[in-house]
CSV table of C-alpha atoms in Angstrom, one decimal:
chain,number,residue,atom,x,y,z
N,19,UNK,CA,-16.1,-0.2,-14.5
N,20,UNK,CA,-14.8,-0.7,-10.8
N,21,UNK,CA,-17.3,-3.1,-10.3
N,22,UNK,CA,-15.7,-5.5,-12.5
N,23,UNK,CA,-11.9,-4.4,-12.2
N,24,UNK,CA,-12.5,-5.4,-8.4
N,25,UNK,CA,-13.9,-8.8,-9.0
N,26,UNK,CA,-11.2,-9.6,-11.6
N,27,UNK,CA,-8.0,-8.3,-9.4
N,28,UNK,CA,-9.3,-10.5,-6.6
N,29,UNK,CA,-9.2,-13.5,-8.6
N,30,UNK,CA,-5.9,-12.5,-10.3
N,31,UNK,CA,-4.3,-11.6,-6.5
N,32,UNK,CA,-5.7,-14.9,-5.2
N,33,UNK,CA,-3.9,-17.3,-7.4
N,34,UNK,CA,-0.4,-16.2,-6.6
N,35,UNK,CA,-1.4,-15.6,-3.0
N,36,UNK,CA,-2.0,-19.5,-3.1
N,37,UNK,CA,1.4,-20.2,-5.2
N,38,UNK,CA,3.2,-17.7,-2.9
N,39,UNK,CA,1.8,-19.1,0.4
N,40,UNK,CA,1.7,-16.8,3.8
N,41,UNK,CA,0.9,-17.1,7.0
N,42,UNK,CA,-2.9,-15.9,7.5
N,43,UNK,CA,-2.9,-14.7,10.8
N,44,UNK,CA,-5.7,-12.1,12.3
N,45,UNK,CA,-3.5,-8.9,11.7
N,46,UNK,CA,-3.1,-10.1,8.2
N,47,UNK,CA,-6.8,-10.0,8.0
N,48,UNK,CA,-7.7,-7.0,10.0
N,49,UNK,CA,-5.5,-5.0,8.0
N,50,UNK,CA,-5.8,-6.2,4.9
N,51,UNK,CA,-10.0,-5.6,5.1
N,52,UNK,CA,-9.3,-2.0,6.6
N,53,UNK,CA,-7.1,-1.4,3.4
N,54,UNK,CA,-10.1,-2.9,1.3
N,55,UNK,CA,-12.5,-0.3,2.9
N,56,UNK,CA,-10.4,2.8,2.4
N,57,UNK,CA,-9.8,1.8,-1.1
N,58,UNK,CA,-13.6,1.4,-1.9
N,59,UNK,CA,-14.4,4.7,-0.3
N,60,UNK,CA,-11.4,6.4,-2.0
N,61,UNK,CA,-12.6,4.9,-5.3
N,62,UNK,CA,-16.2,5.8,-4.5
N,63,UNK,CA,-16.0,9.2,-3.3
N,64,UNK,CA,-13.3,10.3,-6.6
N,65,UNK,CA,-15.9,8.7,-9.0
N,66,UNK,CA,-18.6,11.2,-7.5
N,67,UNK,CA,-16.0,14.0,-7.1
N,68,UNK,CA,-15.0,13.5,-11.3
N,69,UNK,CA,-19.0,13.6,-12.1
N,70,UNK,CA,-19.9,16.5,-10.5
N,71,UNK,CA,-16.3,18.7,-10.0
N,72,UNK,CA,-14.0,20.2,-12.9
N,73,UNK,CA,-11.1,16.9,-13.6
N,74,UNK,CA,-8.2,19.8,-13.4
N,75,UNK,CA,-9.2,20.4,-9.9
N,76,UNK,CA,-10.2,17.0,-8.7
N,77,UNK,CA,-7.1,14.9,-10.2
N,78,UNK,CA,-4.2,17.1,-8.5
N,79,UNK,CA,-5.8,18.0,-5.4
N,80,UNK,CA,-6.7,14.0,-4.8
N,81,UNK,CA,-2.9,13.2,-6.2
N,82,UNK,CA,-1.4,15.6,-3.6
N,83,UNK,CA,-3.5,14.2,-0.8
N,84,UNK,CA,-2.6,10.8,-1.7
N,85,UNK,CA,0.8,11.6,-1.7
N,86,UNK,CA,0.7,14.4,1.5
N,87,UNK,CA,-0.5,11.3,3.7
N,88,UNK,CA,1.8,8.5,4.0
N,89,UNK,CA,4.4,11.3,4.1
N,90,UNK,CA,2.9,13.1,7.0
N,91,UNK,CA,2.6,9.4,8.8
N,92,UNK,CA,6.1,8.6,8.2
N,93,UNK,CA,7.2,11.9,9.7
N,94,UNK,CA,5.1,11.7,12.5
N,95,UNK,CA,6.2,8.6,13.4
N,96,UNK,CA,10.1,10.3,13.6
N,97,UNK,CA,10.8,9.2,9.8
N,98,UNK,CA,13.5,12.9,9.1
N,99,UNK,CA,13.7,13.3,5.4
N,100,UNK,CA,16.9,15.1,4.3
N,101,UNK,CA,17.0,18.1,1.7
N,102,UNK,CA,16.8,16.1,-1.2
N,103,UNK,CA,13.4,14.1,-0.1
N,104,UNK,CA,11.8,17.6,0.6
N,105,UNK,CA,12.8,19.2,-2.7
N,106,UNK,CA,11.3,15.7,-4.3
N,107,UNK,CA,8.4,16.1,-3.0
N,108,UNK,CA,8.3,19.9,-3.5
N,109,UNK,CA,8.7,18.8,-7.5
N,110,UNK,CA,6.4,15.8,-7.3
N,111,UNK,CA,3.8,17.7,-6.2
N,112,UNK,CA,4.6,20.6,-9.1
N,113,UNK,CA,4.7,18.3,-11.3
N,114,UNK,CA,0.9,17.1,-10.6
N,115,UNK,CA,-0.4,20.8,-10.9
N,116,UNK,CA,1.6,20.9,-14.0
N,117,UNK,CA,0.4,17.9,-15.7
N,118,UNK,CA,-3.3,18.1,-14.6
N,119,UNK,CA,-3.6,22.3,-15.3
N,120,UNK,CA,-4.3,21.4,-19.2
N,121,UNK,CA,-7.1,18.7,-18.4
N,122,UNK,CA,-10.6,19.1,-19.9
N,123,UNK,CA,-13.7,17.6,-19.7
N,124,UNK,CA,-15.0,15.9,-22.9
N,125,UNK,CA,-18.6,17.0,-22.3
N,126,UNK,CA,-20.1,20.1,-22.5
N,127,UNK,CA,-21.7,20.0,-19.1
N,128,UNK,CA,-20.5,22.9,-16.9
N,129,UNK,CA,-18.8,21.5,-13.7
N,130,UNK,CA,-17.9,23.6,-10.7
N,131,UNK,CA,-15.9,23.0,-8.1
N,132,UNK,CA,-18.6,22.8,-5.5
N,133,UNK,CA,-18.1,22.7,-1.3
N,134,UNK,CA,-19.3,19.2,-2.0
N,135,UNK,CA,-17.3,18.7,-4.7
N,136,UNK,CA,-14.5,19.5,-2.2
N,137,UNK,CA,-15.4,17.4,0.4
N,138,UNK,CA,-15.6,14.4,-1.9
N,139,UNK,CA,-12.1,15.4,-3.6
N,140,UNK,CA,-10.9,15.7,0.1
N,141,UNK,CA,-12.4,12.6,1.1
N,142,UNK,CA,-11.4,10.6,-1.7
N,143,UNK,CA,-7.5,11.4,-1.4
N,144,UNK,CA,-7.5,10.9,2.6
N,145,UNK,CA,-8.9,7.4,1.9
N,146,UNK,CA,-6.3,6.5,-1.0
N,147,UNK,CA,-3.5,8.0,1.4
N,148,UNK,CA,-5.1,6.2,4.4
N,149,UNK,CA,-4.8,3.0,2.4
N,150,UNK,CA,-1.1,2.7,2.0
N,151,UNK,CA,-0.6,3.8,5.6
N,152,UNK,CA,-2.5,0.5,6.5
N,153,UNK,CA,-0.9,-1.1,3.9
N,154,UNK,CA,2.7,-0.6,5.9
N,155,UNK,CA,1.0,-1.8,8.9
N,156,UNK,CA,0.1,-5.8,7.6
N,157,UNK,CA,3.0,-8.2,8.5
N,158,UNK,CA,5.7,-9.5,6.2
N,159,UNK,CA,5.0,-13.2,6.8
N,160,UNK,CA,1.5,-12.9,5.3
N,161,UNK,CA,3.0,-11.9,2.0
N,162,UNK,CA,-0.1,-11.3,-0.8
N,163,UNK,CA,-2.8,-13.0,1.5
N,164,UNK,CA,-3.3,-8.6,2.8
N,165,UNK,CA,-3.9,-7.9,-0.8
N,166,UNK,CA,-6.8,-10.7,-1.3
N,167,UNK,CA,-8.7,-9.7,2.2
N,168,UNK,CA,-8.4,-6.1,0.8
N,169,UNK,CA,-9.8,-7.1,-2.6
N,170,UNK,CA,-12.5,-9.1,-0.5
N,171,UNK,CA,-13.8,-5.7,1.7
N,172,UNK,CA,-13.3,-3.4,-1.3
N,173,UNK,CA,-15.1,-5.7,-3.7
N,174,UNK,CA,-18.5,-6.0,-1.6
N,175,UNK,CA,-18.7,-2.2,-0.8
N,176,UNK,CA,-18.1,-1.1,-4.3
N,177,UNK,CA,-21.3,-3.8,-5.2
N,178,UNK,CA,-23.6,-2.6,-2.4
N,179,UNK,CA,-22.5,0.8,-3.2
N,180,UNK,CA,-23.7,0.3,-6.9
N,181,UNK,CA,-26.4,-1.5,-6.0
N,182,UNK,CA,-28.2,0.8,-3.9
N,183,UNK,CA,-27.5,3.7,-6.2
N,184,UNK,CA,-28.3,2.1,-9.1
N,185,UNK,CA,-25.2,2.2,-10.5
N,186,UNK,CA,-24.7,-1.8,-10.7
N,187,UNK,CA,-24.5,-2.2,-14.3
N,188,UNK,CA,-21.6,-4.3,-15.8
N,189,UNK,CA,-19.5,-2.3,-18.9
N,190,UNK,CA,-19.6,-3.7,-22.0
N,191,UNK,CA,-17.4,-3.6,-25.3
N,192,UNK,CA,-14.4,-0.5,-25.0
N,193,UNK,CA,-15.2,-0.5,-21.5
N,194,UNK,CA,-15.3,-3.8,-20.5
N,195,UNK,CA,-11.8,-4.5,-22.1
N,196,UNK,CA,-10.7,-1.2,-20.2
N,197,UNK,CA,-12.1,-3.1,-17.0
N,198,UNK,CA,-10.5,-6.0,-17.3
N,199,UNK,CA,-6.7,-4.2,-18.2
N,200,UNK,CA,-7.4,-1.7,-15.4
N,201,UNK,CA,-7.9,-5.1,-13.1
N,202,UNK,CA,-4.4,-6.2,-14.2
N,203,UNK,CA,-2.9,-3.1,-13.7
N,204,UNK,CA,-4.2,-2.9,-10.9
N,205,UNK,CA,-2.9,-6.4,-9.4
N,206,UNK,CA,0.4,-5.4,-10.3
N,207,UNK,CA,0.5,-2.0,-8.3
N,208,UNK,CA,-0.6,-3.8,-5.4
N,209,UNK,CA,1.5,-5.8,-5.2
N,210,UNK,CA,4.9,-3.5,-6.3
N,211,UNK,CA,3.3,-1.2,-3.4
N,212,UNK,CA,3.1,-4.0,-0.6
N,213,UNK,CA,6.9,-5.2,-1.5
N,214,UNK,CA,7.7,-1.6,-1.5
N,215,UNK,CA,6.5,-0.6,1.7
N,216,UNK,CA,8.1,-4.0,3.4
N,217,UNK,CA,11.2,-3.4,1.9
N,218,UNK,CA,11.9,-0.1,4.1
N,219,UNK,CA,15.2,0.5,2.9
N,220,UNK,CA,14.3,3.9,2.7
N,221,UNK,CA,11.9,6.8,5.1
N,222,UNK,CA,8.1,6.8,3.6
N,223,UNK,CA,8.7,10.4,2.6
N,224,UNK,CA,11.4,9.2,-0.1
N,225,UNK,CA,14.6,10.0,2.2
N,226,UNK,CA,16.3,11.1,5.2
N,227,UNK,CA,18.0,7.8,7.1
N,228,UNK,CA,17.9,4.7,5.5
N,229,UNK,CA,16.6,1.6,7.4
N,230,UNK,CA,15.8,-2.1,7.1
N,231,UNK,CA,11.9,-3.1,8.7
N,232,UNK,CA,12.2,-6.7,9.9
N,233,UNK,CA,9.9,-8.8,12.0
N,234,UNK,CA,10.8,-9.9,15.5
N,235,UNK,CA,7.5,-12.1,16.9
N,236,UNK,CA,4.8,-10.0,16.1
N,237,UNK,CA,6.5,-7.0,16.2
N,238,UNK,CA,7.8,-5.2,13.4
N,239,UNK,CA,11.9,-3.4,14.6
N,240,UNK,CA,14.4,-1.1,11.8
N,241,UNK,CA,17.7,-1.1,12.2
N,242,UNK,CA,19.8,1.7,10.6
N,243,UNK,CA,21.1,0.4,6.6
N,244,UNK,CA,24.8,1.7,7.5
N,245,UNK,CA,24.6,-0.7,10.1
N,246,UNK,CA,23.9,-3.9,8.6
N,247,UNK,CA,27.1,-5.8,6.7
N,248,UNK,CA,25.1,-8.3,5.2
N,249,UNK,CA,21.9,-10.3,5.1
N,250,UNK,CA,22.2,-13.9,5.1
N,251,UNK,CA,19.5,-17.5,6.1
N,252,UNK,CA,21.0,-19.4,9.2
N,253,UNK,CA,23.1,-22.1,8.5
N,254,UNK,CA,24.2,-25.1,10.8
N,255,UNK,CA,24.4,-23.9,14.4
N,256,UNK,CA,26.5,-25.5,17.0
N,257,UNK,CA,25.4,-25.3,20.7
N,258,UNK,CA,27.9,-23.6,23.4
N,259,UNK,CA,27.2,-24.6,27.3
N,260,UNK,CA,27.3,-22.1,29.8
N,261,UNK,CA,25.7,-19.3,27.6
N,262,UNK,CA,23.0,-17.4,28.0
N,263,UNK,CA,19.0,-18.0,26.2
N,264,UNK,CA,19.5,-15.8,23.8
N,265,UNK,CA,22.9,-17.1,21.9
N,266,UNK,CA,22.0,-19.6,20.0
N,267,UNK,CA,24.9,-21.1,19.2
N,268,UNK,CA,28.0,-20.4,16.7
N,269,UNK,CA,27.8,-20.6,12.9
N,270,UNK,CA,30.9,-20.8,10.3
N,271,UNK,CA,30.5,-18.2,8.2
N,272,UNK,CA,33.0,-18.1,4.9
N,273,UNK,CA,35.8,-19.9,7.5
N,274,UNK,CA,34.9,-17.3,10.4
N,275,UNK,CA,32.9,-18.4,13.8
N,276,UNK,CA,30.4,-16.0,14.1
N,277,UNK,CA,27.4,-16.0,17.0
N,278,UNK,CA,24.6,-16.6,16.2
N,279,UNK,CA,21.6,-14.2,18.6
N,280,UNK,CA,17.9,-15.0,19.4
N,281,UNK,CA,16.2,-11.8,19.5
N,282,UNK,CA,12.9,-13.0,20.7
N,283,UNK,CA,14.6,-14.7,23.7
C-alpha cells in the first residue's frame, strides 16, 4: 500500500509546492531528504513489527516513542514545559495504552512479541520521532519544497525496499482506494505538521514558555511571545544620517515614528 500512498503524496505535495513557491536552498534539501529517510525506515520497520508482533503491543509502544522524541529534543535543547504540558503528556500517553489495550488481530496466526519484534517496534518509533525533529530543523523560506525532497528519499527506499523483498506489488480494488486516501491524508498531515513546527508559538513538549521562531540569515532566533506587541510587513522607510548600520531608518506606524532595526547588520 505504501508503495503507492508515497508516489501519489509526492505528486499531490508537489503541485502546491510549485503554487506556493520557496526558496530551494541546500538545507531545504538536506533536511528535507533526511526527513524522507526516517520516514521510509519508520514506515518499513512498523510494517515488519505489525506482521510478526501482537498490534496491542506494537501500536502504543511505537505511539509513545513517536511522541517521547521530539519531546525529549525540545527539552534538551532548554525547551521547560510547565505542569500542565507534563500532565498532558502523562494523559496522552495513557490515553494510547488505553485505546490500543482492546486491539486484536484479525487472523488467527499467534503473534509474540519477539526481541525482534521489539527492536523493530523500537526502531520504527525512533525513526517517526526522528522525523519531526528534522522536520523543525528545515527553514521557513523553503515553505512545502522540505516536504517534496522528503517524499522524493522516502519514495525510492520504500521501492527498493519492496523490490528486493519481494514485496513490490501494487494494491488493487479496497486497497488501492485505501492507498490513494491514505496519500491524501497523508499530504495534509505533512503539511499541518511543517506549519506547526514553524509556527513555535509554543515549546515542542506542548508548553512551558511560549515563543516566536523567526529567521535571521540562515539562522533560525525565538524571542519570548510576552515580548512581542505585534507583527507587522515593513512599510515605507525614511533614511536618518548619522546613524548606525543597523537602523534602517524610521517608519510611521498608525501616526507614531517608530525605528525601524536590521538585525543581520
Amino acid at each position: 500500500m505504501v508503495a503507492l500512498s508515497y508516489p501519489v503524496a509526492l505528486v499531490l505535495l508537489t503541485v502546491p509546492a510549485v503554487i506556493i513557491g520557496g526558496q530551494i536552498t541546500a538545507p531545504a534539501v538536506h533536511w528535507g531528504l533526511l526527513c524522507g529517510v526516517a520516514q521510509a525506515f519508520g514506515v518499513w520497520w512498523f510494517y515488519a513489527a505489525l506482521a510478526k508482533g501482537p498490534i496491542s503491543v506494537v501500536s502504543p509502544l511505537t505511539a509513545i516513542l513517536v511522541a517521547g522524541v521530539p519531546v525529549a529534543f525540545g527539552i534538551a535543547q532548554g525547551e521547560q514545559p510547565g505542569p500542565p504540558a507534563l500532565v498532558g503528556i502523562v494523559v496522552a500517553l495513557l490515553a494510547v495504552f488505553l485505546v490500543s489495550r482492546d486491539a486484536s488481530d484479525e487472523d488467527v496466526t499467534p503473534h509474540r512479541f519477539t526481541p525482534a519484534v521489539a527492536w523493530l517496534t523500537v526502531g520504527s518509533g525512533l525513526a517517526f520521532g526522528l522525523n519531526f525533529v528534522l522536520l523543525d530543523q528545515v527553514p521557513h523560506e523553503a515553505h512545502l519544497w522540505p516536504l517534496v525532497f522528503g517524499r522524493i528519499s522516502a519514495s525510492v527506499l520504500i521501492l527498493l525496499i519492496a523490490a528486493s523483498s519481494g514485496n513490490l506489488r501494487l494494491p488493487t480494488g479496497p486497497a488501492r482506494r485505501l492507498a490513494l486516501l491514505a496519500a491524501v491524508l497523508d499530504s495534509i498531515a505533512g503539511v499541518a505538521t511543517l506549519y506547526a513546527l514553524q509556527a513555535s508559538l509554543l515549546s515542542l513538549a506542548g508548553g512551558g514558555c511560549a515563543l516566536l521562531r523567526m529567521a535571521v540569515g540562515d539562522e533560525a532566533v525565538a524571542v519570548a511571545i510576552d515580548d512581542v506587541r505585534e507583527i507587522l510587513e515593513v512599510g515605507r522607510l525614511t533614511a536618518l544620517p548619522r546613524t548606525p548600520d543597523f537602523v534602517r531608518g524610521v517608519m510611521n506606524l498608525r501616526g507614531a515614528v517608530v525605528p525601524v532595526i536590521d538585525l543581520m547588520a
